[in-house]
Amino acid sequence: MCSIWRWCVALGVLALGAAGGGGGRLSAERSAVWGPGLRAEAVLPARYFYLQAVDTEGRRFTSSPGENAFQVKITAPDEQFTRVGVQVLDRKDGSFIVRYRMYASYKSLKIEIKTKDKHVAKSPYILKGPVYHENCDCPQEESSVWLEEMNCPQVFPQIQRDLANFPVVDPDKIAIEIPQRFGQRQSLCHYTIKDNEVYIKTYGEHVGFRIFMDAILLSLTRKVKMPDVEFFVNLGDWPLEKKKPPQNLHPIFSWCGSSESKDIVMPTYDLTDSVLETMGRVSLDMMSVQANTGPSWEDKNTTAFWRGRDSRKERLELVKLSRKYPEIIDAAFTNFFFFKHDENLYGPIVKHISFFDFFKAKKIAKSGQEFARNNLMGDHIFCYYFKLFQEYSSLQVSEPKIRDGMEKVQQPEDDLFPCTCHRKKTKDEL
């Protein structure tokens, strides 16, 4: 069984839709606006907030009032030009996601939300700055303050379950034992975060996916002072630690997990990447898919749906199940690589289909809808990563070290739109 972060479960999570129904005449005064994008201190690659359409009788719309029902304008009052990209995404259920990505930092921002030239709710909203953009290196020194600013939950049950297997972590011990056990056969990254700087040593031949882990760690250290911590990340598609307690378990961070393994799960690399690149080069993110919900709820069917390549034996069984129960699941391979000798049994291969065609899977879509909105948005991902490293660091019984062979992971250059961090003293102040 995959962890909650795996895309196999996310098939349903992404298959979002709208419950039917409608409303009367749209009311600017009664419609609601809320979300982290209305707070200056909540720094995200793409900030966002929600709009809920409400009619003049106070009833919430449950179907779209029209994709152009609301107009949003974001400006920096103290600047001649505002480098902010804005998108209004219609979720087809009477609500909208407004997201914006800043390409510079500002003293303040003004967010105006209108419908038919009338201000919505408490618009205009003034974000008193400084309001930092994603690449601004200005970490909050107090972790408790950052957690409060991000409105992070105090506890993530998944983290509690995963770390329960490791009451004590000895960085000196695992620095030797994990590479000996997994370093030759697997793709691993050995990380140390020290004084809010990131260091890495890689093991194995295929370590290109380190870019996703590097990126989230660098992004976190730009936003908050990270605890000193030393850990190993598995870059593969399957969990590694399959020993059973009370054997000598090794803590391995992975983008996947199962009920039979003991890896410490994180948000998947593709989910992580989509958060960091929202409104950049990535379009299939948790926000954009909510504006592409596929057929209306009435036209969605009850069949589960899967397409992919033959990377695991379990997928062969899935296709076999589809052949036996086609009314329950529609599963087929788009490519054979690992099990070419079985192509006659589980083929023929089928064409790739549009990602949004997955949104026809109704029962799965309905249950996944709320999970995505409540757990997989950008702020949730940052909160999860930070809490995971914070709690893991508290289990360490010796000081994390910058080991031999480690290299420093550099922050990206931001010469085009540099920022001045109000938390750091300038040379003139020293």
Short mmCIF file of C-alpha atoms in Angstrom, two decimals:
data_model
loop_
_atom_site.label_atom_id
_atom_site.label_comp_id
_atom_site.label_asym_id
_atom_site.label_seq_id
_atom_site.Cartn_x
_atom_site.Cartn_y
_atom_site.Cartn_z
CA MET A 1 0.00 0.00 0.00
CA CYS A 2 1.45 3.34 -1.05
CA SER A 3 1.95 6.25 1.32
CA ILE A 4 -0.48 9.18 1.28
CA TRP A 5 1.92 11.18 -0.85
CA ARG A 6 2.20 8.72 -3.72
CA TRP A 7 0.72 9.59 -7.09
CA CYS A 8 -1.07 6.23 -7.25
CA VAL A 9 -3.34 7.52 -4.54
CA ALA A 10 -3.21 10.98 -6.09
CA LEU A 11 -5.03 9.69 -9.15
CA GLY A 12 -8.14 10.26 -7.11
CA VAL A 13 -6.76 13.28 -5.32
CA LEU A 14 -6.30 15.08 -8.62
CA ALA A 15 -9.62 14.04 -10.10
CA LEU A 16 -11.41 17.03 -8.74
CA GLY A 17 -14.89 18.15 -9.65
CA ALA A 18 -17.85 20.29 -8.68
CA ALA A 19 -21.08 19.37 -6.98
CA GLY A 20 -24.04 20.58 -8.98
CA GLY A 21 -26.35 23.41 -8.13
CA GLY A 22 -26.27 27.13 -8.56
CA GLY A 23 -27.06 30.44 -6.97
CA GLY A 24 -28.99 33.61 -7.56
CA ARG A 25 -27.45 36.99 -8.32
CA LEU A 26 -23.79 37.24 -7.30
CA SER A 27 -23.21 39.47 -4.29
CA ALA A 28 -19.93 41.38 -3.95
CA GLU A 29 -20.55 42.10 -0.26
CA ARG A 30 -21.53 38.57 0.78
CA SER A 31 -18.90 36.66 -1.23
CA ALA A 32 -15.97 35.40 0.85
CA VAL A 33 -12.19 35.82 0.47
CA TRP A 34 -9.58 33.99 2.57
CA GLY A 35 -6.23 32.22 2.40
CA PRO A 36 -2.47 32.53 3.02
CA GLY A 37 -1.92 34.77 0.00
CA LEU A 38 -3.51 37.61 1.96
CA ARG A 39 -0.70 37.51 4.56
CA ALA A 40 2.61 39.21 3.80
CA GLU A 41 4.62 36.90 6.03
CA ALA A 42 3.47 33.65 4.36
CA VAL A 43 6.17 33.38 1.66
CA LEU A 44 5.45 30.80 -1.06
CA PRO A 45 6.71 30.31 -4.63
CA ALA A 46 3.16 31.08 -5.76
CA ARG A 47 0.93 32.68 -3.14
CA TYR A 48 -2.77 31.91 -3.25
CA PHE A 49 -6.14 32.65 -1.72
CA TYR A 50 -9.72 31.51 -2.22
CA LEU A 51 -12.90 33.21 -3.45
CA GLN A 52 -16.34 31.80 -2.66
CA ALA A 53 -19.25 33.14 -4.70
CA VAL A 54 -22.33 33.92 -2.58
CA ASP A 55 -25.66 35.25 -3.85
CA THR A 56 -27.68 38.18 -2.52
CA GLU A 57 -29.67 35.81 -0.26
CA GLY A 58 -26.49 34.57 1.43
CA ARG A 59 -26.44 31.19 -0.35
CA ARG A 60 -23.13 29.79 -1.55
CA PHE A 61 -22.86 28.99 -5.23
CA THR A 62 -22.25 25.27 -5.85
CA SER A 63 -21.61 25.65 -9.58
CA SER A 64 -19.62 28.23 -11.48
CA PRO A 65 -21.01 31.77 -11.73
CA GLY A 66 -18.76 32.14 -14.80
CA GLU A 67 -14.98 32.02 -15.13
CA ASN A 68 -14.84 35.81 -15.47
CA ALA A 69 -17.12 36.54 -12.53
CA PHE A 70 -14.25 38.03 -10.48
CA GLN A 71 -11.47 40.38 -11.51
CA VAL A 72 -8.24 40.57 -9.49
CA LYS A 73 -5.58 43.27 -9.68
CA ILE A 74 -2.36 43.23 -7.63
CA THR A 75 -0.10 46.28 -7.43
CA ALA A 76 2.78 47.59 -5.32
CA PRO A 77 1.72 51.11 -4.31
CA ASP A 78 5.29 52.24 -3.65
CA GLU A 79 6.65 51.10 -7.02
CA GLN A 80 6.32 52.36 -10.58
CA PHE A 81 6.07 48.80 -11.90
CA THR A 82 4.74 45.62 -10.26
CA ARG A 83 6.28 42.35 -11.40
CA VAL A 84 3.51 39.97 -10.34
CA GLY A 85 1.78 37.31 -12.42
CA VAL A 86 -1.87 36.65 -11.49
CA GLN A 87 -4.27 33.82 -12.37
CA VAL A 88 -7.90 33.30 -11.35
CA LEU A 89 -8.80 29.58 -11.50
CA ASP A 90 -12.46 28.56 -11.60
CA ARG A 91 -12.99 25.35 -9.60
CA LYS A 92 -16.47 24.92 -11.09
CA ASP A 93 -18.08 24.49 -7.67
CA GLY A 94 -18.77 28.15 -6.88
CA SER A 95 -15.24 28.76 -5.60
CA PHE A 96 -12.05 30.07 -7.19
CA ILE A 97 -8.35 29.93 -6.47
CA VAL A 98 -6.46 33.15 -7.07
CA ARG A 99 -2.73 32.62 -7.30
CA TYR A 100 0.07 35.04 -7.95
CA ARG A 101 3.82 34.76 -8.31
CA MET A 102 6.07 37.66 -7.40
CA TYR A 103 9.29 38.24 -9.28
CA ALA A 104 10.56 40.93 -6.94
CA SER A 105 10.08 41.92 -3.30
CA TYR A 106 8.00 44.93 -2.25
CA LYS A 107 7.39 47.20 0.71
CA SER A 108 3.68 46.45 0.42
CA LEU A 109 1.10 44.95 -1.93
CA LYS A 110 -2.45 45.98 -2.75
CA ILE A 111 -4.90 43.25 -3.80
CA GLU A 112 -8.15 44.43 -5.38
CA ILE A 113 -10.96 41.94 -6.00
CA LYS A 114 -14.02 43.07 -7.88
CA THR A 115 -17.18 41.80 -9.51
CA LYS A 116 -18.97 44.15 -11.88
CA ASP A 117 -16.81 47.05 -10.64
CA LYS A 118 -17.78 46.43 -6.99
CA HIS A 119 -15.19 45.48 -4.39
CA VAL A 120 -15.65 41.94 -3.05
CA ALA A 121 -15.77 41.29 0.70
CA LYS A 122 -13.10 43.50 2.36
CA SER A 123 -11.25 44.40 -0.83
CA PRO A 124 -8.85 46.10 -1.29
CA TYR A 125 -6.51 44.02 0.88
CA ILE A 126 -3.23 45.69 1.88
CA LEU A 127 -0.26 43.46 2.65
CA LYS A 128 2.07 45.52 4.78
CA GLY A 129 5.57 44.38 4.02
CA PRO A 130 8.19 43.69 3.44
CA VAL A 131 6.60 41.17 1.06
CA TYR A 132 9.36 38.83 -0.14
CA HIS A 133 9.45 36.88 -3.40
CA GLU A 134 10.50 33.23 -3.60
CA ASN A 135 14.22 33.75 -4.27
CA CYS A 136 14.73 36.25 -1.47
CA ASP A 137 17.13 34.81 1.10
CA CYS A 138 15.63 36.12 4.33
CA PRO A 139 15.00 33.30 6.82
CA GLN A 140 12.87 33.78 9.90
CA GLU A 141 15.21 33.04 12.80
CA GLU A 142 12.51 31.77 15.15
CA SER A 143 10.97 28.51 13.95
CA SER A 144 7.94 28.94 16.22
CA VAL A 145 7.20 32.31 14.63
CA TRP A 146 7.48 30.86 11.12
CA LEU A 147 5.21 27.93 11.97
CA GLU A 148 2.62 30.37 13.26
CA GLU A 149 2.97 32.68 10.25
CA MET A 150 2.43 29.70 7.94
CA ASN A 151 -0.47 28.43 10.06
CA CYS A 152 1.16 24.99 10.22
CA PRO A 153 -0.56 22.22 12.19
CA GLN A 154 1.15 21.24 15.41
CA VAL A 155 1.18 17.54 14.53
CA PHE A 156 1.29 15.48 11.34
CA PRO A 157 0.15 11.93 12.18
CA GLN A 158 2.16 10.50 9.27
CA ILE A 159 5.36 11.96 10.71
CA GLN A 160 4.54 10.58 14.14
CA ARG A 161 4.00 7.10 12.72
CA ASP A 162 7.16 7.11 10.63
CA LEU A 163 9.48 8.43 13.34
CA ALA A 164 8.11 6.06 15.97
CA ASN A 165 10.45 3.43 14.51
CA PHE A 166 13.50 5.57 15.35
CA PRO A 167 13.48 6.73 18.99
CA VAL A 168 17.21 7.45 18.74
CA VAL A 169 19.23 8.61 15.72
CA ASP A 170 23.04 8.57 15.85
CA PRO A 171 24.40 10.62 12.92
CA ASP A 172 27.93 9.22 13.38
CA LYS A 173 26.64 5.65 13.23
CA ILE A 174 24.32 5.99 10.25
CA ALA A 175 26.93 7.99 8.31
CA ILE A 176 28.93 4.74 8.17
CA GLU A 177 26.26 2.06 8.11
CA ILE A 178 23.78 3.40 5.53
CA PRO A 179 26.37 3.85 2.73
CA GLN A 180 27.76 0.40 3.49
CA ARG A 181 24.31 -1.16 3.28
CA PHE A 182 22.71 0.79 0.43
CA GLY A 183 25.38 2.98 -1.19
CA GLN A 184 26.50 0.64 -3.97
CA ARG A 185 23.13 -0.70 -5.10
CA GLN A 186 20.87 2.30 -4.67
CA SER A 187 20.77 6.03 -5.44
CA LEU A 188 21.22 7.94 -2.21
CA CYS A 189 21.93 11.47 -1.06
CA HIS A 190 23.58 12.14 2.28
CA TYR A 191 22.60 15.62 3.47
CA THR A 192 23.73 17.79 6.34
CA ILE A 193 22.08 21.10 7.15
CA LYS A 194 24.42 23.13 9.34
CA ASP A 195 23.97 26.79 10.26
CA ASN A 196 21.19 26.95 7.67
CA GLU A 197 23.52 25.86 4.86
CA VAL A 198 22.94 22.68 2.84
CA TYR A 199 25.68 20.11 2.15
CA ILE A 200 25.48 16.88 0.14
CA LYS A 201 27.33 13.70 -0.80
CA THR A 202 25.81 11.31 -3.34
CA TYR A 203 26.01 7.52 -3.67
CA GLY A 204 25.08 5.42 -6.68
CA GLU A 205 25.09 6.00 -10.41
CA HIS A 206 21.68 7.66 -10.92
CA VAL A 207 21.45 10.70 -8.67
CA GLY A 208 19.93 13.25 -11.04
CA PHE A 209 16.74 13.44 -8.98
CA ARG A 210 18.73 15.14 -6.23
CA ILE A 211 17.72 18.41 -7.93
CA PHE A 212 14.25 18.15 -6.42
CA MET A 213 15.56 17.59 -2.90
CA ASP A 214 18.19 20.30 -3.29
CA ALA A 215 15.51 22.75 -4.42
CA ILE A 216 13.11 22.25 -1.51
CA LEU A 217 15.91 22.39 1.07
CA LEU A 218 17.29 25.62 -0.40
CA SER A 219 13.79 27.09 -0.55
CA LEU A 220 13.19 26.23 3.10
CA THR A 221 16.49 27.74 4.24
CA ARG A 222 15.56 30.98 2.47
CA LYS A 223 12.35 31.16 4.51
CA VAL A 224 13.21 29.84 7.97
CA LYS A 225 16.22 28.92 10.09
CA MET A 226 16.40 25.15 9.72
CA PRO A 227 17.57 22.93 12.59
CA ASP A 228 21.00 21.33 12.28
CA VAL A 229 20.20 17.89 10.93
CA GLU A 230 21.89 15.02 9.07
CA PHE A 231 19.92 12.49 7.01
CA PHE A 232 19.85 10.19 3.98
CA VAL A 233 17.40 10.48 1.07
CA ASN A 234 16.44 7.58 -1.21
CA LEU A 235 16.04 8.83 -4.79
CA GLY A 236 14.37 5.65 -6.06
CA ASP A 237 10.75 4.78 -6.75
CA TRP A 238 10.40 2.20 -3.98
CA PRO A 239 11.15 2.12 -0.24
CA LEU A 240 14.41 0.58 1.03
CA GLU A 241 14.10 -0.25 4.73
CA LYS A 242 12.16 -3.50 4.95
CA LYS A 243 13.51 -4.92 8.18
CA LYS A 244 11.10 -5.67 10.98
CA PRO A 245 11.59 -4.35 14.52
CA PRO A 246 13.43 -4.94 16.78
CA GLN A 247 16.16 -5.31 14.16
CA ASN A 248 18.66 -2.52 13.53
CA LEU A 249 16.53 -0.20 11.39
CA HIS A 250 18.14 2.61 9.43
CA PRO A 251 16.29 5.92 8.93
CA ILE A 252 15.89 6.55 5.21
CA PHE A 253 13.85 9.46 3.84
CA SER A 254 11.88 8.46 0.73
CA TRP A 255 9.31 9.84 -1.67
CA CYS A 256 7.36 6.63 -1.20
CA GLY A 257 6.43 4.17 1.52
CA SER A 258 4.30 1.15 2.25
CA SER A 259 2.77 -0.77 5.11
CA GLU A 260 5.58 -3.34 4.78
CA SER A 261 8.49 -0.88 4.87
CA LYS A 262 9.90 1.58 7.40
CA ASP A 263 11.08 4.45 5.19
CA ILE A 264 10.27 7.96 6.40
CA VAL A 265 7.96 9.34 3.72
CA MET A 266 8.02 12.82 2.22
CA PRO A 267 5.85 14.56 -0.39
CA THR A 268 6.76 13.05 -3.77
CA TYR A 269 9.41 14.72 -5.91
CA ASP A 270 6.87 15.64 -8.59
CA LEU A 271 4.47 17.16 -6.08
CA THR A 272 7.38 19.03 -4.50
CA ASP A 273 8.56 20.26 -7.89
CA SER A 274 5.08 21.40 -8.88
CA VAL A 275 4.87 23.50 -5.71
CA LEU A 276 8.25 25.14 -6.33
CA GLU A 277 7.56 25.75 -10.02
CA THR A 278 3.90 26.80 -9.83
CA MET A 279 3.22 29.47 -12.47
CA GLY A 280 6.68 28.75 -13.83
CA ARG A 281 7.50 25.80 -16.07
CA VAL A 282 5.08 23.39 -14.32
CA SER A 283 1.38 23.51 -15.16
CA LEU A 284 0.08 20.22 -13.72
CA ASP A 285 0.08 21.39 -10.13
CA MET A 286 -2.45 21.12 -7.34
CA MET A 287 -4.00 24.46 -8.19
CA SER A 288 -4.28 24.24 -11.98
CA VAL A 289 -5.87 20.78 -11.90
CA GLN A 290 -8.64 22.14 -9.72
CA ALA A 291 -9.61 24.41 -12.60
CA ASN A 292 -9.69 21.47 -15.04
CA THR A 293 -12.13 19.12 -13.36
CA GLY A 294 -13.28 17.22 -16.45
CA PRO A 295 -16.92 16.19 -16.87
CA SER A 296 -19.62 17.50 -14.56
CA TRP A 297 -20.37 15.36 -11.52
CA GLU A 298 -23.49 13.96 -13.18
CA ASP A 299 -21.44 12.69 -16.13
CA LYS A 300 -18.60 11.10 -14.14
CA ASN A 301 -18.53 7.29 -13.97
CA THR A 302 -17.74 4.81 -11.18
CA THR A 303 -14.74 3.13 -12.83
CA ALA A 304 -11.21 3.40 -11.47
CA PHE A 305 -8.65 4.38 -14.12
CA TRP A 306 -4.87 3.81 -14.56
CA ARG A 307 -2.24 4.19 -17.27
CA GLY A 308 1.53 3.77 -16.98
CA ARG A 309 4.58 1.64 -17.71
CA ASP A 310 5.57 -1.77 -16.31
CA SER A 311 7.91 -0.58 -13.54
CA ARG A 312 6.52 -2.93 -10.85
CA LYS A 313 5.08 -6.45 -10.77
CA GLU A 314 2.07 -5.07 -8.93
CA ARG A 315 1.17 -3.16 -12.09
CA LEU A 316 0.97 -6.44 -14.00
CA GLU A 317 -1.53 -7.64 -11.41
CA LEU A 318 -3.48 -4.42 -11.78
CA VAL A 319 -3.88 -4.95 -15.53
CA LYS A 320 -4.84 -8.57 -14.89
CA LEU A 321 -7.50 -7.35 -12.46
CA SER A 322 -8.79 -4.93 -15.09
CA ARG A 323 -9.23 -7.77 -17.56
CA LYS A 324 -11.25 -9.71 -15.02
CA TYR A 325 -13.36 -6.81 -13.73
CA PRO A 326 -13.55 -4.18 -16.52
CA GLU A 327 -16.60 -2.57 -14.93
CA ILE A 328 -14.52 -1.77 -11.83
CA ILE A 329 -11.16 -0.68 -13.23
CA ASP A 330 -9.76 0.36 -16.60
CA ALA A 331 -5.98 -0.28 -16.48
CA ALA A 332 -3.51 -0.64 -19.35
CA PHE A 333 0.19 -0.19 -20.12
CA THR A 334 1.55 2.63 -22.25
CA ASN A 335 5.03 1.05 -22.49
CA PHE A 336 6.91 -2.16 -21.68
CA PHE A 337 10.48 -1.97 -20.40
CA PHE A 338 11.07 -4.19 -17.38
CA PHE A 339 8.77 -7.08 -18.36
CA LYS A 340 9.04 -7.16 -22.15
CA HIS A 341 8.71 -10.97 -22.11
CA ASP A 342 5.20 -10.56 -20.65
CA GLU A 343 3.95 -8.12 -23.29
CA ASN A 344 1.90 -10.83 -24.99
CA LEU A 345 0.14 -11.55 -21.70
CA TYR A 346 -0.51 -7.97 -20.56
CA GLY A 347 -0.47 -6.02 -23.82
CA PRO A 348 -1.13 -4.58 -26.20
CA ILE A 349 0.18 -1.20 -25.17
CA VAL A 350 -2.18 1.76 -25.52
CA LYS A 351 -1.59 5.42 -26.37
CA HIS A 352 -0.90 8.01 -23.72
CA ILE A 353 -3.98 10.02 -22.86
CA SER A 354 -4.48 13.56 -21.63
CA PHE A 355 -3.84 13.96 -17.91
CA PHE A 356 -7.24 15.58 -17.52
CA ASP A 357 -8.99 12.51 -18.94
CA PHE A 358 -8.26 10.88 -15.59
CA PHE A 359 -10.94 13.09 -14.06
CA LYS A 360 -13.84 10.91 -15.22
CA ALA A 361 -12.68 8.30 -11.72
CA LYS A 362 -16.58 10.05 -9.50
CA LYS A 363 -16.32 8.32 -6.13
CA ILE A 364 -12.53 8.65 -6.13
CA ALA A 365 -12.77 12.25 -7.28
CA LYS A 366 -15.15 13.24 -4.52
CA SER A 367 -13.09 11.70 -1.74
CA GLY A 368 -9.86 13.04 -3.18
CA GLN A 369 -11.13 16.57 -3.64
CA GLU A 370 -11.09 17.57 0.01
CA PHE A 371 -7.80 15.80 0.66
CA ALA A 372 -6.05 17.80 -2.05
CA ARG A 373 -7.46 21.12 -0.87
CA ASN A 374 -6.69 20.45 2.79
CA ASN A 375 -3.31 18.71 2.54
CA LEU A 376 -1.51 19.20 -0.77
CA MET A 377 -1.33 22.94 -1.35
CA GLY A 378 2.00 24.77 -1.28
CA ASP A 379 1.87 25.87 2.36
CA HIS A 380 0.97 22.34 3.46
CA ILE A 381 4.03 20.93 1.67
CA PHE A 382 6.42 23.44 3.25
CA CYS A 383 4.91 22.85 6.69
CA TYR A 384 5.26 19.08 6.30
CA TYR A 385 8.90 19.19 5.26
CA PHE A 386 9.88 21.59 8.04
CA LYS A 387 8.04 19.68 10.77
CA LEU A 388 9.57 16.43 9.53
CA PHE A 389 13.14 17.74 9.76
CA GLN A 390 12.45 19.55 13.01
CA GLU A 391 11.13 16.44 14.73
CA TYR A 392 13.79 14.18 13.22
CA SER A 393 16.55 16.54 14.40
CA SER A 394 15.30 16.23 17.98
CA LEU A 395 16.03 12.48 17.85
CA GLN A 396 19.74 12.97 17.11
CA VAL A 397 22.10 11.99 19.92
CA SER A 398 25.23 13.50 18.40
CA GLU A 399 26.00 16.68 16.51
CA PRO A 400 25.36 16.62 12.73
CA LYS A 401 28.61 17.07 10.82
CA ILE A 402 29.78 18.21 7.42
CA ARG A 403 31.37 14.90 6.39
CA ASP A 404 34.35 14.25 4.13
CA GLY A 405 33.34 14.44 0.50
CA MET A 406 30.34 16.70 1.08
CA GLU A 407 29.85 19.75 -1.13
CA LYS A 408 27.87 22.87 -0.39
CA VAL A 409 24.61 23.28 -2.32
CA GLN A 410 24.56 26.88 -3.49
CA GLN A 411 21.53 29.14 -3.51
CA PRO A 412 20.43 30.26 -6.99
CA GLU A 413 21.66 33.60 -8.24
CA ASP A 414 19.04 36.35 -8.04
CA ASP A 415 20.89 39.30 -9.47
CA LEU A 416 17.95 40.42 -11.64
CA PHE A 417 15.66 41.24 -8.69
CA PRO A 418 17.77 41.20 -5.52
CA CYS A 419 16.10 41.81 -2.17
CA THR A 420 17.19 43.49 1.00
CA CYS A 421 16.40 41.32 4.00
CA HIS A 422 15.19 43.35 6.96
CA ARG A 423 16.44 40.60 9.31
CA LYS A 424 20.06 40.93 8.17
CA LYS A 425 22.31 43.84 8.95
CA THR A 426 23.81 45.62 5.95
CA LYS A 427 27.51 46.50 5.77
CA ASP A 428 26.72 50.10 6.68
CA GLU A 429 25.06 48.96 9.90
CA LEU A 430 27.99 46.81 11.05
#
